[in-house]
Amino acid sequence: EVTIHWNGTSWSRIGPSSAPNVNLNSVFCLATNNCWAVGASGVIIRWTGGPNWLLFQDTGNQTWNEVLMISSTDGFVVGNGGLIRRWQSGNWTTAPTSGTTQNLNAVHCSSATNCFAVGGSGQIVRWTGGPNWSPYAPLPATQNLNSVFLLASNNGWAVGNSGVILHLTGGGYETSGTLESLALNMIDASPVQLIGWDESIPICVPTSACNIKFQICMADNPAMTGAVCPPDFTVAAGTIIPYDYNGNQYVQYQVKLIGDGASTPVLQEVRINYK
């Protein structure tokens, strides 16, 4: 491998590195003394301002194609076979699944909870801070994608083979949102019996990525001071409210809509039965 350093006026070779003699594919620096490079044979090397790059971690036989650091405590490497690792707690640990086995060639983030990675056969996967990366569908191209850059959460570019250029602009949906109702007066200290709603849940990737959750709170005053709130409800067909939460005059609900960015759940009607 070769590492070359620009000092402001010229490029000079730095080394030798303590890493194995392998191809290096990507480099990213957070500061003049905090740089990472990745490549073949699972090699991840680091520069901390000393005379040499040092082998930081050997992650096996996989090839890493790009490294991106979000901060000194968070970052990603992406590679062949859809493999991803994340920098956390001072180590490169295996990240949650990417949802693909295609080679991932590039990764970029607009924030710590909005990252895209691109790769073989037009594959695009997205990270929104949840447990997994998710394929971003529908795929707008079949050519290999080699680089991606985000200007904002829904504005960016990806380029690839055969001159393909993709533009992410405006479209898509927020991955989560909440709506809170006013405090509803039930006239007297009524028992809230059941909550249910009508919903339309799209086919998301993975299926569990899109859902609707409700939380309801009960109190004896319209300001909802001292309200009691059972855990989230997720069954649209209707769920019985625990009896222990009854005996208050006011009720308020909060609905949480969660999507995968490409699709969004739709809420049509909410029903709270009482008395």
PDB file of C-alpha atoms in Angstrom:
ATOM      1  CA  GLU A   1       0.000   0.000   0.000  1.00  0.00           C
ATOM      2  CA  VAL A   2       1.029   3.609  -0.510  1.00  0.00           C
ATOM      3  CA  THR A   3       0.061   6.618   1.612  1.00  0.00           C
ATOM      4  CA  ILE A   4       0.969  10.104   0.392  1.00  0.00           C
ATOM      5  CA  HIS A   5       0.667  13.309   2.439  1.00  0.00           C
ATOM      6  CA  TRP A   6       0.013  16.876   1.214  1.00  0.00           C
ATOM      7  CA  ASN A   7       1.801  19.405   3.464  1.00  0.00           C
ATOM      8  CA  GLY A   8       0.405  22.540   1.804  1.00  0.00           C
ATOM      9  CA  THR A   9       3.000  22.800  -0.956  1.00  0.00           C
ATOM     10  CA  SER A  10       3.822  19.277  -2.098  1.00  0.00           C
ATOM     11  CA  TRP A  11       2.889  15.613  -1.851  1.00  0.00           C
ATOM     12  CA  SER A  12       5.282  13.228  -0.084  1.00  0.00           C
ATOM     13  CA  ARG A  13       5.156   9.538   0.643  1.00  0.00           C
ATOM     14  CA  ILE A  14       4.595   8.576   4.286  1.00  0.00           C
ATOM     15  CA  GLY A  15       5.591   5.261   5.674  1.00  0.00           C
ATOM     16  CA  PRO A  16       6.289   2.514   5.745  1.00  0.00           C
ATOM     17  CA  SER A  17       2.916   1.656   7.259  1.00  0.00           C
ATOM     18  CA  SER A  18       2.593  -1.254   9.662  1.00  0.00           C
ATOM     19  CA  ALA A  19      -0.367  -2.540   7.634  1.00  0.00           C
ATOM     20  CA  PRO A  20      -0.081  -5.537   5.309  1.00  0.00           C
ATOM     21  CA  ASN A  21       0.830  -4.825   1.703  1.00  0.00           C
ATOM     22  CA  VAL A  22      -2.728  -4.528   0.345  1.00  0.00           C
ATOM     23  CA  ASN A  23      -4.715  -2.183  -1.863  1.00  0.00           C
ATOM     24  CA  LEU A  24      -6.127   0.809   0.030  1.00  0.00           C
ATOM     25  CA  ASN A  25      -9.407   2.134  -1.332  1.00  0.00           C
ATOM     26  CA  SER A  26     -10.498   5.096   0.802  1.00  0.00           C
ATOM     27  CA  VAL A  27      -9.262   7.646   3.317  1.00  0.00           C
ATOM     28  CA  PHE A  28     -11.070  10.113   5.601  1.00  0.00           C
ATOM     29  CA  CYS A  29      -9.681  12.648   8.071  1.00  0.00           C
ATOM     30  CA  LEU A  30     -11.384  14.383  10.983  1.00  0.00           C
ATOM     31  CA  ALA A  31      -8.277  16.384  11.880  1.00  0.00           C
ATOM     32  CA  THR A  32      -4.600  16.658  10.987  1.00  0.00           C
ATOM     33  CA  ASN A  33      -3.826  13.891  13.472  1.00  0.00           C
ATOM     34  CA  ASN A  34      -6.942  11.730  13.083  1.00  0.00           C
ATOM     35  CA  CYS A  35      -7.241   9.919   9.743  1.00  0.00           C
ATOM     36  CA  TRP A  36      -8.524   6.524   8.697  1.00  0.00           C
ATOM     37  CA  ALA A  37      -7.865   4.418   5.581  1.00  0.00           C
ATOM     38  CA  VAL A  38      -9.416   1.098   4.550  1.00  0.00           C
ATOM     39  CA  GLY A  39      -8.823  -1.517   1.880  1.00  0.00           C
ATOM     40  CA  ALA A  40      -8.488  -5.172   0.985  1.00  0.00           C
ATOM     41  CA  SER A  41      -8.165  -8.109   3.395  1.00  0.00           C
ATOM     42  CA  GLY A  42     -10.142  -6.375   6.120  1.00  0.00           C
ATOM     43  CA  VAL A  43      -7.436  -3.771   6.704  1.00  0.00           C
ATOM     44  CA  ILE A  44      -8.320  -0.612   8.655  1.00  0.00           C
ATOM     45  CA  ILE A  45      -5.329   1.654   9.363  1.00  0.00           C
ATOM     46  CA  ARG A  46      -5.059   4.918  11.278  1.00  0.00           C
ATOM     47  CA  TRP A  47      -2.898   8.053  11.255  1.00  0.00           C
ATOM     48  CA  THR A  48      -2.539   9.916  14.562  1.00  0.00           C
ATOM     49  CA  GLY A  49       0.179  12.370  13.538  1.00  0.00           C
ATOM     50  CA  GLY A  50       3.189  10.125  14.121  1.00  0.00           C
ATOM     51  CA  PRO A  51       5.763   9.012  11.562  1.00  0.00           C
ATOM     52  CA  ASN A  52       3.725   6.041  10.345  1.00  0.00           C
ATOM     53  CA  TRP A  53       0.225   4.839   9.667  1.00  0.00           C
ATOM     54  CA  LEU A  54      -0.585   1.986  12.036  1.00  0.00           C
ATOM     55  CA  LEU A  55      -2.721  -1.096  11.573  1.00  0.00           C
ATOM     56  CA  PHE A  56      -5.696  -0.411  13.840  1.00  0.00           C
ATOM     57  CA  GLN A  57      -7.855  -3.441  13.104  1.00  0.00           C
ATOM     58  CA  ASP A  58      -7.871  -6.497  10.844  1.00  0.00           C
ATOM     59  CA  THR A  59     -11.527  -7.385  10.298  1.00  0.00           C
ATOM     60  CA  GLY A  60     -10.973 -10.505   8.199  1.00  0.00           C
ATOM     61  CA  ASN A  61     -10.913 -11.234   4.492  1.00  0.00           C
ATOM     62  CA  GLN A  62     -13.541  -8.773   3.291  1.00  0.00           C
ATOM     63  CA  THR A  63     -12.699  -5.747   1.163  1.00  0.00           C
ATOM     64  CA  TRP A  64     -13.603  -2.313   2.519  1.00  0.00           C
ATOM     65  CA  ASN A  65     -14.354   0.228  -0.196  1.00  0.00           C
ATOM     66  CA  GLU A  66     -14.982   3.456   1.714  1.00  0.00           C
ATOM     67  CA  VAL A  67     -14.700   4.941   5.183  1.00  0.00           C
ATOM     68  CA  LEU A  68     -16.705   7.925   6.454  1.00  0.00           C
ATOM     69  CA  MET A  69     -16.389   9.456   9.911  1.00  0.00           C
ATOM     70  CA  ILE A  70     -19.379  11.393  11.244  1.00  0.00           C
ATOM     71  CA  SER A  71     -17.461  12.423  14.362  1.00  0.00           C
ATOM     72  CA  SER A  72     -14.601  11.184  16.516  1.00  0.00           C
ATOM     73  CA  THR A  73     -17.020   8.719  18.138  1.00  0.00           C
ATOM     74  CA  ASP A  74     -19.118   7.641  15.157  1.00  0.00           C
ATOM     75  CA  GLY A  75     -18.463   6.469  11.602  1.00  0.00           C
ATOM     76  CA  PHE A  76     -18.945   3.727   9.020  1.00  0.00           C
ATOM     77  CA  VAL A  77     -16.957   1.541   6.652  1.00  0.00           C
ATOM     78  CA  VAL A  78     -18.762  -0.193   3.778  1.00  0.00           C
ATOM     79  CA  GLY A  79     -17.538  -3.023   1.608  1.00  0.00           C
ATOM     80  CA  ASN A  80     -18.126  -6.052  -0.512  1.00  0.00           C
ATOM     81  CA  GLY A  81     -21.062  -8.359   0.101  1.00  0.00           C
ATOM     82  CA  GLY A  82     -23.107  -5.568   1.682  1.00  0.00           C
ATOM     83  CA  LEU A  83     -20.930  -5.579   4.807  1.00  0.00           C
ATOM     84  CA  ILE A  84     -20.904  -2.532   7.077  1.00  0.00           C
ATOM     85  CA  ARG A  85     -19.031  -1.776  10.268  1.00  0.00           C
ATOM     86  CA  ARG A  86     -19.569   1.107  12.659  1.00  0.00           C
ATOM     87  CA  TRP A  87     -17.065   3.004  14.805  1.00  0.00           C
ATOM     88  CA  GLN A  88     -18.378   3.051  18.376  1.00  0.00           C
ATOM     89  CA  SER A  89     -16.831   2.781  21.822  1.00  0.00           C
ATOM     90  CA  GLY A  90     -13.301   2.864  20.413  1.00  0.00           C
ATOM     91  CA  ASN A  91     -13.709  -0.084  18.055  1.00  0.00           C
ATOM     92  CA  TRP A  92     -14.996  -1.041  14.604  1.00  0.00           C
ATOM     93  CA  THR A  93     -17.888  -3.348  15.426  1.00  0.00           C
ATOM     94  CA  THR A  94     -20.151  -5.228  13.061  1.00  0.00           C
ATOM     95  CA  ALA A  95     -23.025  -2.918  12.149  1.00  0.00           C
ATOM     96  CA  PRO A  96     -26.643  -4.019  11.762  1.00  0.00           C
ATOM     97  CA  THR A  97     -27.533  -5.646   8.459  1.00  0.00           C
ATOM     98  CA  SER A  98     -27.507  -3.552   5.302  1.00  0.00           C
ATOM     99  CA  GLY A  99     -30.345  -5.564   3.742  1.00  0.00           C
ATOM    100  CA  THR A 100     -28.258  -6.417   0.666  1.00  0.00           C
ATOM    101  CA  THR A 101     -25.448  -8.719  -0.463  1.00  0.00           C
ATOM    102  CA  GLN A 102     -24.374  -6.342  -3.241  1.00  0.00           C
ATOM    103  CA  ASN A 103     -20.949  -4.749  -2.934  1.00  0.00           C
ATOM    104  CA  LEU A 104     -21.235  -1.322  -1.302  1.00  0.00           C
ATOM    105  CA  ASN A 105     -18.812   1.126  -2.893  1.00  0.00           C
ATOM    106  CA  ALA A 106     -19.465   4.443  -1.153  1.00  0.00           C
ATOM    107  CA  VAL A 107     -21.167   6.010   1.856  1.00  0.00           C
ATOM    108  CA  HIS A 108     -22.058   9.556   2.873  1.00  0.00           C
ATOM    109  CA  CYS A 109     -24.090  11.129   5.698  1.00  0.00           C
ATOM    110  CA  SER A 110     -25.909  14.436   6.046  1.00  0.00           C
ATOM    111  CA  SER A 111     -26.253  13.849   9.799  1.00  0.00           C
ATOM    112  CA  ALA A 112     -25.727  11.166  12.423  1.00  0.00           C
ATOM    113  CA  THR A 113     -29.164   9.725  11.584  1.00  0.00           C
ATOM    114  CA  ASN A 114     -29.250  10.094   7.797  1.00  0.00           C
ATOM    115  CA  CYS A 115     -26.721   8.166   5.728  1.00  0.00           C
ATOM    116  CA  PHE A 116     -26.822   6.576   2.266  1.00  0.00           C
ATOM    117  CA  ALA A 117     -24.552   3.858   0.862  1.00  0.00           C
ATOM    118  CA  VAL A 118     -24.481   2.852  -2.823  1.00  0.00           C
ATOM    119  CA  GLY A 119     -23.095  -0.084  -4.723  1.00  0.00           C
ATOM    120  CA  GLY A 120     -23.509  -2.884  -7.214  1.00  0.00           C
ATOM    121  CA  SER A 121     -26.519  -3.162  -9.557  1.00  0.00           C
ATOM    122  CA  GLY A 122     -27.818   0.250  -8.516  1.00  0.00           C
ATOM    123  CA  GLN A 123     -28.183  -0.767  -4.869  1.00  0.00           C
ATOM    124  CA  ILE A 124     -28.941   2.071  -2.440  1.00  0.00           C
ATOM    125  CA  VAL A 125     -29.300   1.527   1.310  1.00  0.00           C
ATOM    126  CA  ARG A 126     -30.138   4.063   3.991  1.00  0.00           C
ATOM    127  CA  TRP A 127     -29.395   4.539   7.692  1.00  0.00           C
ATOM    128  CA  THR A 128     -31.812   6.608   9.767  1.00  0.00           C
ATOM    129  CA  GLY A 129     -30.425   5.883  13.209  1.00  0.00           C
ATOM    130  CA  GLY A 130     -32.561   2.809  13.825  1.00  0.00           C
ATOM    131  CA  PRO A 131     -31.483  -0.801  14.325  1.00  0.00           C
ATOM    132  CA  ASN A 132     -30.758  -1.524  10.644  1.00  0.00           C
ATOM    133  CA  TRP A 133     -29.790  -0.095   7.296  1.00  0.00           C
ATOM    134  CA  SER A 134     -32.660  -0.541   4.817  1.00  0.00           C
ATOM    135  CA  PRO A 135     -32.722  -0.851   1.017  1.00  0.00           C
ATOM    136  CA  TYR A 136     -34.050   2.347  -0.535  1.00  0.00           C
ATOM    137  CA  ALA A 137     -36.671   1.383  -3.118  1.00  0.00           C
ATOM    138  CA  PRO A 138     -37.556   1.531  -5.915  1.00  0.00           C
ATOM    139  CA  LEU A 139     -34.065   1.394  -7.422  1.00  0.00           C
ATOM    140  CA  PRO A 140     -33.752   4.063 -10.130  1.00  0.00           C
ATOM    141  CA  ALA A 141     -30.794   2.394 -11.913  1.00  0.00           C
ATOM    142  CA  THR A 142     -29.239  -1.022 -12.518  1.00  0.00           C
ATOM    143  CA  GLN A 143     -25.668   0.155 -13.158  1.00  0.00           C
ATOM    144  CA  ASN A 144     -23.064  -0.080 -10.423  1.00  0.00           C
ATOM    145  CA  LEU A 145     -23.019   3.089  -8.298  1.00  0.00           C
ATOM    146  CA  ASN A 146     -19.551   4.199  -7.250  1.00  0.00           C
ATOM    147  CA  SER A 147     -19.934   7.422  -5.245  1.00  0.00           C
ATOM    148  CA  VAL A 148     -22.581   9.325  -3.269  1.00  0.00           C
ATOM    149  CA  PHE A 149     -22.702  12.787  -1.705  1.00  0.00           C
ATOM    150  CA  LEU A 150     -25.498  14.332   0.381  1.00  0.00           C
ATOM    151  CA  LEU A 151     -26.186  18.052   0.616  1.00  0.00           C
ATOM    152  CA  ALA A 152     -29.168  17.546   2.941  1.00  0.00           C
ATOM    153  CA  SER A 153     -31.373  14.706   4.174  1.00  0.00           C
ATOM    154  CA  ASN A 154     -33.318  14.633   0.897  1.00  0.00           C
ATOM    155  CA  ASN A 155     -30.849  16.250  -1.495  1.00  0.00           C
ATOM    156  CA  GLY A 156     -27.849  14.460  -2.924  1.00  0.00           C
ATOM    157  CA  TRP A 157     -26.085  12.865  -5.890  1.00  0.00           C
ATOM    158  CA  ALA A 158     -24.901   9.364  -6.796  1.00  0.00           C
ATOM    159  CA  VAL A 159     -22.789   8.470  -9.844  1.00  0.00           C
ATOM    160  CA  GLY A 160     -21.834   5.172 -11.404  1.00  0.00           C
ATOM    161  CA  ASN A 161     -20.997   3.078 -14.430  1.00  0.00           C
ATOM    162  CA  SER A 162     -22.023   3.996 -17.989  1.00  0.00           C
ATOM    163  CA  GLY A 163     -22.313   7.646 -17.033  1.00  0.00           C
ATOM    164  CA  VAL A 164     -25.308   7.143 -14.733  1.00  0.00           C
ATOM    165  CA  ILE A 165     -26.073  10.119 -12.470  1.00  0.00           C
ATOM    166  CA  LEU A 166     -28.842  10.001  -9.876  1.00  0.00           C
ATOM    167  CA  HIS A 167     -30.264  12.999  -8.045  1.00  0.00           C
ATOM    168  CA  LEU A 168     -32.095  12.696  -4.731  1.00  0.00           C
ATOM    169  CA  THR A 169     -34.186  15.830  -4.533  1.00  0.00           C
ATOM    170  CA  GLY A 170     -37.106  16.786  -2.371  1.00  0.00           C
ATOM    171  CA  GLY A 171     -38.943  13.513  -2.738  1.00  0.00           C
ATOM    172  CA  GLY A 172     -39.294  10.817  -0.166  1.00  0.00           C
ATOM    173  CA  TYR A 173     -40.743  11.109   3.301  1.00  0.00           C
ATOM    174  CA  GLU A 174     -39.563  11.869   6.777  1.00  0.00           C
ATOM    175  CA  THR A 175     -38.770   8.649   8.620  1.00  0.00           C
ATOM    176  CA  SER A 176     -40.779   9.624  11.712  1.00  0.00           C
ATOM    177  CA  GLY A 177     -43.292  12.180  12.921  1.00  0.00           C
ATOM    178  CA  THR A 178     -45.684  12.760  15.816  1.00  0.00           C
ATOM    179  CA  LEU A 179     -49.039  14.434  16.269  1.00  0.00           C
ATOM    180  CA  GLU A 180     -50.510  15.288  19.657  1.00  0.00           C
ATOM    181  CA  SER A 181     -54.204  15.922  20.216  1.00  0.00           C
ATOM    182  CA  LEU A 182     -55.826  18.486  22.454  1.00  0.00           C
ATOM    183  CA  ALA A 183     -56.966  17.345  25.879  1.00  0.00           C
ATOM    184  CA  LEU A 184     -60.435  15.834  25.303  1.00  0.00           C
ATOM    185  CA  ASN A 185     -63.090  16.365  27.981  1.00  0.00           C
ATOM    186  CA  MET A 186     -65.083  13.192  28.737  1.00  0.00           C
ATOM    187  CA  ILE A 187     -67.502  15.237  30.938  1.00  0.00           C
ATOM    188  CA  ASP A 188     -66.974  13.097  34.033  1.00  0.00           C
ATOM    189  CA  ALA A 189     -64.452  10.653  35.509  1.00  0.00           C
ATOM    190  CA  SER A 190     -65.034   8.088  32.801  1.00  0.00           C
ATOM    191  CA  PRO A 191     -63.225   4.821  32.231  1.00  0.00           C
ATOM    192  CA  VAL A 192     -61.423   4.818  28.879  1.00  0.00           C
ATOM    193  CA  GLN A 193     -62.199   1.367  27.551  1.00  0.00           C
ATOM    194  CA  LEU A 194     -60.506   0.928  24.193  1.00  0.00           C
ATOM    195  CA  ILE A 195     -58.401   2.669  21.549  1.00  0.00           C
ATOM    196  CA  GLY A 196     -58.456   1.731  17.865  1.00  0.00           C
ATOM    197  CA  TRP A 197     -57.803   3.378  14.520  1.00  0.00           C
ATOM    198  CA  ASP A 198     -57.928   2.934  10.733  1.00  0.00           C
ATOM    199  CA  GLU A 199     -54.535   2.807   9.050  1.00  0.00           C
ATOM    200  CA  SER A 200     -52.852   2.088   5.739  1.00  0.00           C
ATOM    201  CA  ILE A 201     -49.372   0.583   6.105  1.00  0.00           C
ATOM    202  CA  PRO A 202     -47.276   0.381   2.888  1.00  0.00           C
ATOM    203  CA  ILE A 203     -44.919  -2.435   1.984  1.00  0.00           C
ATOM    204  CA  CYS A 204     -41.628  -1.251   3.441  1.00  0.00           C
ATOM    205  CA  VAL A 205     -38.093  -2.639   3.553  1.00  0.00           C
ATOM    206  CA  PRO A 206     -37.867  -4.288   5.998  1.00  0.00           C
ATOM    207  CA  THR A 207     -41.569  -4.837   6.635  1.00  0.00           C
ATOM    208  CA  SER A 208     -41.263  -3.698  10.255  1.00  0.00           C
ATOM    209  CA  ALA A 209     -39.821  -0.321   9.194  1.00  0.00           C
ATOM    210  CA  CYS A 210     -43.280   1.250   8.744  1.00  0.00           C
ATOM    211  CA  ASN A 211     -45.832   1.330  11.551  1.00  0.00           C
ATOM    212  CA  ILE A 212     -48.166   3.482  13.631  1.00  0.00           C
ATOM    213  CA  LYS A 213     -48.069   3.719  17.428  1.00  0.00           C
ATOM    214  CA  PHE A 214     -50.375   5.487  19.843  1.00  0.00           C
ATOM    215  CA  GLN A 215     -49.843   6.673  23.365  1.00  0.00           C
ATOM    216  CA  ILE A 216     -52.796   7.942  25.375  1.00  0.00           C
ATOM    217  CA  CYS A 217     -52.683   9.870  28.632  1.00  0.00           C
ATOM    218  CA  MET A 218     -55.407  10.467  31.232  1.00  0.00           C
ATOM    219  CA  ALA A 219     -55.633  13.246  33.834  1.00  0.00           C
ATOM    220  CA  ASP A 220     -58.171  15.000  36.084  1.00  0.00           C
ATOM    221  CA  ASN A 221     -57.401  18.449  34.628  1.00  0.00           C
ATOM    222  CA  PRO A 222     -57.325  20.000  31.098  1.00  0.00           C
ATOM    223  CA  ALA A 223     -53.647  20.960  31.447  1.00  0.00           C
ATOM    224  CA  MET A 224     -52.910  17.210  31.765  1.00  0.00           C
ATOM    225  CA  THR A 225     -50.799  17.870  34.858  1.00  0.00           C
ATOM    226  CA  GLY A 226     -49.836  14.603  36.520  1.00  0.00           C
ATOM    227  CA  ALA A 227     -51.181  12.569  33.587  1.00  0.00           C
ATOM    228  CA  VAL A 228     -50.803   8.798  33.590  1.00  0.00           C
ATOM    229  CA  CYS A 229     -49.777   7.236  30.261  1.00  0.00           C
ATOM    230  CA  PRO A 230     -49.826   3.510  29.470  1.00  0.00           C
ATOM    231  CA  PRO A 231     -47.153   2.111  27.134  1.00  0.00           C
ATOM    232  CA  ASP A 232     -47.549   2.471  23.360  1.00  0.00           C
ATOM    233  CA  PHE A 233     -50.457   0.777  21.593  1.00  0.00           C
ATOM    234  CA  THR A 234     -49.755  -0.811  18.207  1.00  0.00           C
ATOM    235  CA  VAL A 235     -52.854  -2.884  17.350  1.00  0.00           C
ATOM    236  CA  ALA A 236     -55.105  -0.804  15.078  1.00  0.00           C
ATOM    237  CA  ALA A 237     -58.046  -3.170  15.458  1.00  0.00           C
ATOM    238  CA  GLY A 238     -58.382  -2.090  19.093  1.00  0.00           C
ATOM    239  CA  THR A 239     -56.701  -2.565  22.453  1.00  0.00           C
ATOM    240  CA  ILE A 240     -58.307  -2.511  25.898  1.00  0.00           C
ATOM    241  CA  ILE A 241     -56.928   0.196  28.156  1.00  0.00           C
ATOM    242  CA  PRO A 242     -55.615  -1.135  31.500  1.00  0.00           C
ATOM    243  CA  TYR A 243     -58.213  -0.549  34.223  1.00  0.00           C
ATOM    244  CA  ASP A 244     -55.642   1.095  36.511  1.00  0.00           C
ATOM    245  CA  TYR A 245     -55.539   4.140  34.202  1.00  0.00           C
ATOM    246  CA  ASN A 246     -59.279   4.859  34.407  1.00  0.00           C
ATOM    247  CA  GLY A 247     -61.153   7.342  36.575  1.00  0.00           C
ATOM    248  CA  ASN A 248     -60.056  10.632  34.981  1.00  0.00           C
ATOM    249  CA  GLN A 249     -62.047  13.267  33.095  1.00  0.00           C
ATOM    250  CA  TYR A 250     -59.536  14.224  30.387  1.00  0.00           C
ATOM    251  CA  VAL A 251     -57.773  12.132  27.760  1.00  0.00           C
ATOM    252  CA  GLN A 252     -55.091  13.053  25.242  1.00  0.00           C
ATOM    253  CA  TYR A 253     -53.373  10.963  22.583  1.00  0.00           C
ATOM    254  CA  GLN A 254     -50.109  11.145  20.661  1.00  0.00           C
ATOM    255  CA  VAL A 255     -49.699   9.265  17.390  1.00  0.00           C
ATOM    256  CA  LYS A 256     -46.275   8.282  16.070  1.00  0.00           C
ATOM    257  CA  LEU A 257     -45.911   7.550  12.336  1.00  0.00           C
ATOM    258  CA  ILE A 258     -42.734   5.682  11.402  1.00  0.00           C
ATOM    259  CA  GLY A 259     -41.588   5.052   7.817  1.00  0.00           C
ATOM    260  CA  ASP A 260     -38.541   3.961   5.816  1.00  0.00           C
ATOM    261  CA  GLY A 261     -38.086   7.224   3.898  1.00  0.00           C
ATOM    262  CA  ALA A 262     -39.399   5.772   0.642  1.00  0.00           C
ATOM    263  CA  SER A 263     -42.917   5.085   1.922  1.00  0.00           C
ATOM    264  CA  THR A 264     -45.096   6.386   4.738  1.00  0.00           C
ATOM    265  CA  PRO A 265     -47.972   4.990   6.820  1.00  0.00           C
ATOM    266  CA  VAL A 266     -51.319   6.797   6.609  1.00  0.00           C
ATOM    267  CA  LEU A 267     -53.730   7.327   9.528  1.00  0.00           C
ATOM    268  CA  GLN A 268     -57.404   7.764   8.603  1.00  0.00           C
ATOM    269  CA  GLU A 269     -59.370   7.759  11.857  1.00  0.00           C
ATOM    270  CA  VAL A 270     -58.884   7.424  15.607  1.00  0.00           C
ATOM    271  CA  ARG A 271     -61.480   5.969  17.995  1.00  0.00           C
ATOM    272  CA  ILE A 272     -61.365   6.156  21.791  1.00  0.00           C
ATOM    273  CA  ASN A 273     -64.285   4.388  23.491  1.00  0.00           C
ATOM    274  CA  TYR A 274     -65.214   5.409  27.033  1.00  0.00           C
ATOM    275  CA  LYS A 275     -68.035   4.981  29.606  1.00  0.00           C
TER     276      LYS A 275
END
